[in-house]
Amino acid sequence: MSMDLKTKEYNDALDQILRARRSIRQFKPEAPPRQLIEEIIQAGLLAPYASEGGTVPLDRQFRVIPRESRIIGNLREIMRRRAITAYEGLSKQIEKNPALQQQAQFLVKRLKMIGEHGVPWVGTDPYYIVVAERKSMSVDKSLSHCMENMWLKATALGLGFHLITITGTMAEDKDFCDLLSITHGQYALDGCGVGYPSSTPTPVEHPQVANVTRWID
Ligand SMILES: Cc1cc2nc3c(=O)[nH]c(=O)nc-3n(C[C@H](O)[C@H](O)[C@H](O)COP(=O)(O)O)c2cc1C
């Protein structure tokens, strides 16, 4: 009986967290205490990882860069330069293969914007967290699980969280990796911004299970 009550309590709490998880991109100026950030990192460490049949140990590392960090200016400049290089490369590819234009237009616009104005959020969010995981066949999926765990934990703690996906492209950038003491070429990256939310996101309608599910008996 008590087990059932506990199960219901956990289940209700989990549902609430899953429903409350949103992308929060605007934060209050004050930074959450380090201890909460460490709890988020702990949640990331609990996420599944691509162990390749138990042959590969977990090598997942975290770099927390507060908005006031002494390296933030350098980091922003390295990311801006990277975006310019990526923009030029993509523009050349589109010249050769115009069919790409439609597909890549969002990315092209975004890279151009970052090249001109710098990467948004890095240096304005209270914390920028970079997650590095040793490369393996499924490392990107592994990182996504880690980010989701961190996101849910941040939500449970009443913190706002959003992904900063451009971080992934920085894995190939030696200056970026050196600045963060990540061995260049050996790790895949993902990133996020964290802080106290400054507003509540507009509620969204999610699809109904019955409308998107087919049972194949
Ligand atoms: C693979 C992936 C990459 C994303 N990259 C970013 C990003 O770089 N910056 C950002 O603010 N949100 C990013 N998002 C968040 C989505 O925009 C967001 O989850 C979606 O619009 C639904 O909104 P919600 O998170 O509030 O439910 C990403 C989401 C996914 C799944």
mmCIF file of C-alpha atoms and ligand atoms in Angstrom:
data_model
loop_
_atom_site.group_PDB
_atom_site.id
_atom_site.type_symbol
_atom_site.label_atom_id
_atom_site.label_comp_id
_atom_site.label_asym_id
_atom_site.label_seq_id
_atom_site.Cartn_x
_atom_site.Cartn_y
_atom_site.Cartn_z
ATOM 1 C CA MET A 1 0.000 0.000 0.000
ATOM 2 C CA SER A 2 2.706 2.480 1.034
ATOM 3 C CA MET A 3 4.637 1.447 -2.089
ATOM 4 C CA ASP A 4 1.642 2.414 -4.234
ATOM 5 C CA LEU A 5 1.404 5.801 -2.567
ATOM 6 C CA LYS A 6 5.101 6.395 -3.118
ATOM 7 C CA THR A 7 4.817 5.329 -6.739
ATOM 8 C CA LYS A 8 1.913 7.722 -7.276
ATOM 9 C CA GLU A 9 3.811 10.541 -5.612
ATOM 10 C CA TYR A 10 6.898 9.960 -7.810
ATOM 11 C CA ASN A 11 4.772 9.599 -10.895
ATOM 12 C CA ASP A 12 2.857 12.827 -10.243
ATOM 13 C CA ALA A 13 6.082 14.702 -9.492
ATOM 14 C CA LEU A 14 7.695 13.405 -12.680
ATOM 15 C CA ASP A 15 4.643 14.381 -14.757
ATOM 16 C CA GLN A 16 4.752 17.870 -13.303
ATOM 17 C CA ILE A 17 8.431 18.267 -14.133
ATOM 18 C CA LEU A 18 7.979 16.894 -17.659
ATOM 19 C CA ARG A 19 5.125 19.335 -18.277
ATOM 20 C CA ALA A 20 6.995 22.263 -16.758
ATOM 21 C CA ARG A 21 10.156 21.741 -18.858
ATOM 22 C CA ARG A 22 10.429 24.545 -21.376
ATOM 23 C CA SER A 23 13.136 26.472 -23.177
ATOM 24 C CA ILE A 24 13.827 29.532 -21.064
ATOM 25 C CA ARG A 25 15.976 32.129 -22.779
ATOM 26 C CA GLN A 26 15.503 35.116 -20.510
ATOM 27 C CA PHE A 27 16.906 35.242 -17.033
ATOM 28 C CA LYS A 28 16.932 37.412 -13.939
ATOM 29 C CA PRO A 29 20.261 39.162 -13.402
ATOM 30 C CA GLU A 30 21.174 37.281 -10.216
ATOM 31 C CA ALA A 31 23.023 34.001 -10.698
ATOM 32 C CA PRO A 32 21.875 30.805 -8.950
ATOM 33 C CA PRO A 33 24.319 29.435 -6.355
ATOM 34 C CA ARG A 34 27.020 27.019 -7.485
ATOM 35 C CA GLN A 35 25.464 24.206 -5.468
ATOM 36 C CA LEU A 36 22.381 24.177 -7.733
ATOM 37 C CA ILE A 37 24.581 24.065 -10.815
ATOM 38 C CA GLU A 38 26.413 21.092 -9.298
ATOM 39 C CA GLU A 39 23.078 19.336 -8.738
ATOM 40 C CA ILE A 40 22.284 19.858 -12.420
ATOM 41 C CA ILE A 41 25.671 18.396 -13.360
ATOM 42 C CA GLN A 42 25.028 15.433 -11.061
ATOM 43 C CA ALA A 43 21.787 14.782 -12.971
ATOM 44 C CA GLY A 44 23.758 14.906 -16.231
ATOM 45 C CA LEU A 45 26.155 12.296 -14.898
ATOM 46 C CA LEU A 46 23.233 9.961 -14.166
ATOM 47 C CA ALA A 47 22.081 9.982 -17.797
ATOM 48 C CA PRO A 48 22.693 6.902 -19.942
ATOM 49 C CA TYR A 49 25.752 6.882 -22.144
ATOM 50 C CA ALA A 50 27.003 4.950 -25.151
ATOM 51 C CA SER A 51 29.108 2.300 -23.416
ATOM 52 C CA GLU A 52 29.410 0.184 -26.604
ATOM 53 C CA GLY A 53 28.560 -3.067 -24.909
ATOM 54 C CA GLY A 54 30.241 -2.144 -21.647
ATOM 55 C CA THR A 55 33.646 -1.710 -23.298
ATOM 56 C CA VAL A 56 33.829 2.064 -22.944
ATOM 57 C CA PRO A 57 33.880 3.826 -19.549
ATOM 58 C CA LEU A 58 31.950 7.069 -19.095
ATOM 59 C CA ASP A 59 34.112 10.078 -19.907
ATOM 60 C CA ARG A 60 31.748 13.049 -19.615
ATOM 61 C CA GLN A 61 33.090 16.375 -18.418
ATOM 62 C CA PHE A 62 31.546 19.728 -17.630
ATOM 63 C CA ARG A 63 32.805 23.269 -17.897
ATOM 64 C CA VAL A 64 30.791 25.970 -16.133
ATOM 65 C CA ILE A 65 31.403 29.467 -17.440
ATOM 66 C CA PRO A 66 29.714 32.186 -15.377
ATOM 67 C CA ARG A 67 28.742 35.363 -17.235
ATOM 68 C CA GLU A 68 31.540 37.197 -15.392
ATOM 69 C CA SER A 69 34.208 34.579 -16.196
ATOM 70 C CA ARG A 70 37.614 35.980 -17.167
ATOM 71 C CA ILE A 71 37.478 33.899 -20.384
ATOM 72 C CA ILE A 72 34.012 34.973 -21.566
ATOM 73 C CA GLY A 73 35.272 37.652 -23.976
ATOM 74 C CA ASN A 74 37.744 35.250 -25.606
ATOM 75 C CA LEU A 75 35.147 32.527 -25.815
ATOM 76 C CA ARG A 76 32.649 34.820 -27.531
ATOM 77 C CA GLU A 77 35.247 35.978 -30.042
ATOM 78 C CA ILE A 78 36.325 32.399 -30.858
ATOM 79 C CA MET A 79 32.669 31.412 -31.379
ATOM 80 C CA ARG A 80 32.066 34.445 -33.587
ATOM 81 C CA ARG A 81 35.080 33.613 -35.756
ATOM 82 C CA ARG A 82 33.941 30.010 -36.020
ATOM 83 C CA ALA A 83 30.489 31.127 -37.183
ATOM 84 C CA ILE A 84 32.080 33.302 -39.896
ATOM 85 C CA THR A 85 34.153 30.347 -41.153
ATOM 86 C CA ALA A 86 31.092 28.075 -41.116
ATOM 87 C CA TYR A 87 29.034 30.738 -42.923
ATOM 88 C CA GLU A 88 31.657 31.091 -45.654
ATOM 89 C CA GLY A 89 31.934 27.303 -46.057
ATOM 90 C CA LEU A 90 28.178 26.831 -46.254
ATOM 91 C CA SER A 91 27.774 29.707 -48.721
ATOM 92 C CA LYS A 92 30.343 28.052 -51.012
ATOM 93 C CA GLN A 93 28.523 24.719 -50.752
ATOM 94 C CA ILE A 94 25.236 26.419 -51.679
ATOM 95 C CA GLU A 95 26.877 28.093 -54.693
ATOM 96 C CA LYS A 96 27.896 24.635 -55.929
ATOM 97 C CA ASN A 97 24.599 22.992 -54.995
ATOM 98 C CA PRO A 98 21.698 25.515 -55.034
ATOM 99 C CA ALA A 99 19.281 22.770 -53.886
ATOM 100 C CA LEU A 100 20.852 23.208 -50.452
ATOM 101 C CA GLN A 101 19.665 26.804 -50.210
ATOM 102 C CA GLN A 102 16.158 26.019 -49.000
ATOM 103 C CA GLN A 103 17.344 23.379 -46.534
ATOM 104 C CA ALA A 104 20.124 25.461 -45.054
ATOM 105 C CA GLN A 105 18.518 28.907 -45.045
ATOM 106 C CA PHE A 106 17.837 28.994 -41.285
ATOM 107 C CA LEU A 107 21.393 27.960 -40.482
ATOM 108 C CA VAL A 108 22.895 30.425 -42.981
ATOM 109 C CA LYS A 109 20.899 33.295 -41.452
ATOM 110 C CA ARG A 110 21.873 32.259 -37.938
ATOM 111 C CA LEU A 111 25.592 31.945 -38.729
ATOM 112 C CA LYS A 112 25.550 35.330 -40.464
ATOM 113 C CA MET A 113 23.852 36.916 -37.453
ATOM 114 C CA ILE A 114 26.401 35.385 -35.053
ATOM 115 C CA GLY A 115 29.285 36.495 -37.281
ATOM 116 C CA GLU A 116 27.969 40.074 -37.215
ATOM 117 C CA HIS A 117 26.745 40.387 -33.621
ATOM 118 C CA GLY A 118 28.375 37.557 -31.691
ATOM 119 C CA VAL A 119 26.774 34.455 -30.242
ATOM 120 C CA PRO A 120 23.634 35.257 -28.261
ATOM 121 C CA TRP A 121 23.357 34.073 -24.653
ATOM 122 C CA VAL A 122 27.041 33.289 -24.090
ATOM 123 C CA GLY A 123 28.099 36.124 -21.806
ATOM 124 C CA THR A 124 24.541 37.222 -21.000
ATOM 125 C CA ASP A 125 23.060 34.027 -19.498
ATOM 126 C CA PRO A 126 24.158 33.716 -15.844
ATOM 127 C CA TYR A 127 25.895 30.423 -16.697
ATOM 128 C CA TYR A 128 27.028 28.819 -19.924
ATOM 129 C CA ILE A 129 27.680 25.120 -19.368
ATOM 130 C CA VAL A 130 29.645 23.088 -21.896
ATOM 131 C CA VAL A 131 29.355 19.303 -21.740
ATOM 132 C CA ALA A 132 32.151 17.268 -23.323
ATOM 133 C CA GLU A 133 31.916 13.539 -23.915
ATOM 134 C CA ARG A 134 34.605 11.357 -25.395
ATOM 135 C CA LYS A 135 33.811 10.585 -29.038
ATOM 136 C CA SER A 136 32.141 7.268 -29.839
ATOM 137 C CA MET A 137 29.703 5.996 -32.451
ATOM 138 C CA SER A 138 26.654 7.337 -30.596
ATOM 139 C CA VAL A 139 28.161 10.201 -28.676
ATOM 140 C CA ASP A 140 25.669 12.778 -29.943
ATOM 141 C CA LYS A 141 22.732 10.745 -28.683
ATOM 142 C CA SER A 142 24.541 10.206 -25.416
ATOM 143 C CA LEU A 143 25.017 13.953 -25.020
ATOM 144 C CA SER A 144 21.331 14.537 -25.739
ATOM 145 C CA HIS A 145 20.370 12.224 -22.882
ATOM 146 C CA CYS A 146 22.731 14.121 -20.614
ATOM 147 C CA MET A 147 21.268 17.480 -21.659
ATOM 148 C CA GLU A 148 17.724 16.234 -21.085
ATOM 149 C CA ASN A 149 18.560 15.022 -17.569
ATOM 150 C CA MET A 150 20.160 18.388 -16.808
ATOM 151 C CA TRP A 151 17.139 20.199 -18.257
ATOM 152 C CA LEU A 152 14.673 18.217 -16.135
ATOM 153 C CA LYS A 153 16.757 18.723 -13.001
ATOM 154 C CA ALA A 154 17.020 22.471 -13.666
ATOM 155 C CA THR A 155 13.216 22.526 -14.038
ATOM 156 C CA ALA A 156 12.747 20.624 -10.768
ATOM 157 C CA LEU A 157 14.985 23.194 -9.064
ATOM 158 C CA GLY A 158 12.914 26.069 -10.451
ATOM 159 C CA LEU A 159 15.716 27.181 -12.787
ATOM 160 C CA GLY A 160 15.464 28.129 -16.441
ATOM 161 C CA PHE A 161 17.462 26.233 -19.071
ATOM 162 C CA HIS A 162 17.934 26.338 -22.812
ATOM 163 C CA LEU A 163 20.134 24.490 -25.233
ATOM 164 C CA ILE A 164 22.985 26.281 -27.029
ATOM 165 C CA THR A 165 23.408 23.842 -29.887
ATOM 166 C CA ILE A 166 26.073 25.824 -31.708
ATOM 167 C CA THR A 167 28.411 24.557 -28.964
ATOM 168 C CA GLY A 168 28.539 21.238 -30.867
ATOM 169 C CA THR A 169 30.327 22.837 -33.811
ATOM 170 C CA MET A 170 33.024 24.157 -31.471
ATOM 171 C CA ALA A 171 34.350 20.640 -30.847
ATOM 172 C CA GLU A 172 36.578 21.033 -33.919
ATOM 173 C CA ASP A 173 37.936 24.385 -32.802
ATOM 174 C CA LYS A 174 41.296 24.039 -31.069
ATOM 175 C CA ASP A 175 41.255 27.516 -29.523
ATOM 176 C CA PHE A 176 37.847 26.864 -27.974
ATOM 177 C CA CYS A 177 38.887 23.464 -26.605
ATOM 178 C CA ASP A 178 42.208 24.798 -25.309
ATOM 179 C CA LEU A 179 40.481 27.653 -23.518
ATOM 180 C CA LEU A 180 38.211 25.153 -21.758
ATOM 181 C CA SER A 181 40.959 22.558 -21.129
ATOM 182 C CA ILE A 182 39.218 19.970 -23.299
ATOM 183 C CA THR A 183 41.530 17.721 -25.321
ATOM 184 C CA HIS A 184 40.990 18.892 -28.879
ATOM 185 C CA GLY A 185 39.680 16.308 -31.348
ATOM 186 C CA GLN A 186 38.710 13.715 -28.751
ATOM 187 C CA TYR A 187 35.400 15.031 -27.412
ATOM 188 C CA ALA A 188 31.974 15.897 -28.789
ATOM 189 C CA LEU A 189 30.300 18.915 -27.202
ATOM 190 C CA ASP A 190 26.916 20.292 -26.328
ATOM 191 C CA GLY A 191 25.963 23.326 -24.289
ATOM 192 C CA CYS A 192 23.239 25.144 -22.418
ATOM 193 C CA GLY A 193 22.430 28.350 -20.600
ATOM 194 C CA VAL A 194 21.060 28.345 -17.047
ATOM 195 C CA GLY A 195 19.652 30.957 -14.664
ATOM 196 C CA TYR A 196 16.556 32.044 -12.796
ATOM 197 C CA PRO A 197 13.732 32.508 -15.314
ATOM 198 C CA SER A 198 12.559 36.098 -15.684
ATOM 199 C CA SER A 199 9.172 35.177 -17.178
ATOM 200 C CA THR A 200 6.858 32.225 -17.639
ATOM 201 C CA PRO A 201 6.708 30.827 -21.190
ATOM 202 C CA THR A 202 3.404 30.877 -23.074
ATOM 203 C CA PRO A 203 1.676 27.509 -22.661
ATOM 204 C CA VAL A 204 1.732 25.264 -25.740
ATOM 205 C CA GLU A 205 -0.681 22.584 -26.902
ATOM 206 C CA HIS A 206 0.908 19.176 -27.291
ATOM 207 C CA PRO A 207 -0.487 16.474 -29.603
ATOM 208 C CA GLN A 208 -2.928 13.950 -28.127
ATOM 209 C CA VAL A 209 -1.481 10.450 -27.666
ATOM 210 C CA ALA A 210 -4.429 8.914 -29.524
ATOM 211 C CA ASN A 211 -3.749 11.121 -32.568
ATOM 212 C CA VAL A 212 -0.128 10.129 -32.974
ATOM 213 C CA THR A 213 -0.134 6.471 -31.892
ATOM 214 C CA ARG A 214 -0.972 3.256 -33.726
ATOM 215 C CA TRP A 215 -0.944 -0.065 -31.894
ATOM 216 C CA ILE A 216 0.251 -2.819 -34.205
ATOM 217 C CA ASP A 217 -1.093 -5.944 -32.444
HETATM 218 C C1 LIG B 1 18.265 19.196 -31.194
HETATM 219 C C2 LIG B 1 17.742 20.481 -30.596
HETATM 220 C C3 LIG B 1 18.498 21.629 -30.699
HETATM 221 C C4 LIG B 1 18.059 22.823 -30.115
HETATM 222 N N1 LIG B 1 18.857 23.922 -30.151
HETATM 223 C C5 LIG B 1 18.481 25.037 -29.483
HETATM 224 C C6 LIG B 1 19.359 26.165 -29.386
HETATM 225 O O1 LIG B 1 20.477 26.174 -29.885
HETATM 226 N N2 LIG B 1 18.933 27.246 -28.704
HETATM 227 C C7 LIG B 1 17.700 27.293 -28.090
HETATM 228 O O2 LIG B 1 17.384 28.309 -27.464
HETATM 229 N N3 LIG B 1 16.853 26.249 -28.182
HETATM 230 C C8 LIG B 1 17.210 25.120 -28.843
HETATM 231 N N4 LIG B 1 16.370 24.024 -28.894
HETATM 232 C C9 LIG B 1 15.075 24.090 -28.188
HETATM 233 C C10 LIG B 1 13.853 24.067 -29.109
HETATM 234 O O3 LIG B 1 13.783 25.248 -29.844
HETATM 235 C C11 LIG B 1 12.644 23.876 -28.198
HETATM 236 O O4 LIG B 1 12.824 22.716 -27.420
HETATM 237 C C12 LIG B 1 11.338 23.755 -28.970
HETATM 238 O O5 LIG B 1 11.064 24.970 -29.621
HETATM 239 C C13 LIG B 1 10.167 23.431 -28.037
HETATM 240 O O6 LIG B 1 10.039 24.391 -26.999
HETATM 241 P P1 LIG B 1 10.164 24.017 -25.457
HETATM 242 O O7 LIG B 1 11.566 23.557 -25.213
HETATM 243 O O8 LIG B 1 9.832 25.282 -24.718
HETATM 244 O O9 LIG B 1 9.186 22.925 -25.171
HETATM 245 C C14 LIG B 1 16.789 22.835 -29.456
HETATM 246 C C15 LIG B 1 16.042 21.663 -29.353
HETATM 247 C C16 LIG B 1 16.528 20.495 -29.893
HETATM 248 C C17 LIG B 1 15.708 19.226 -29.724
#
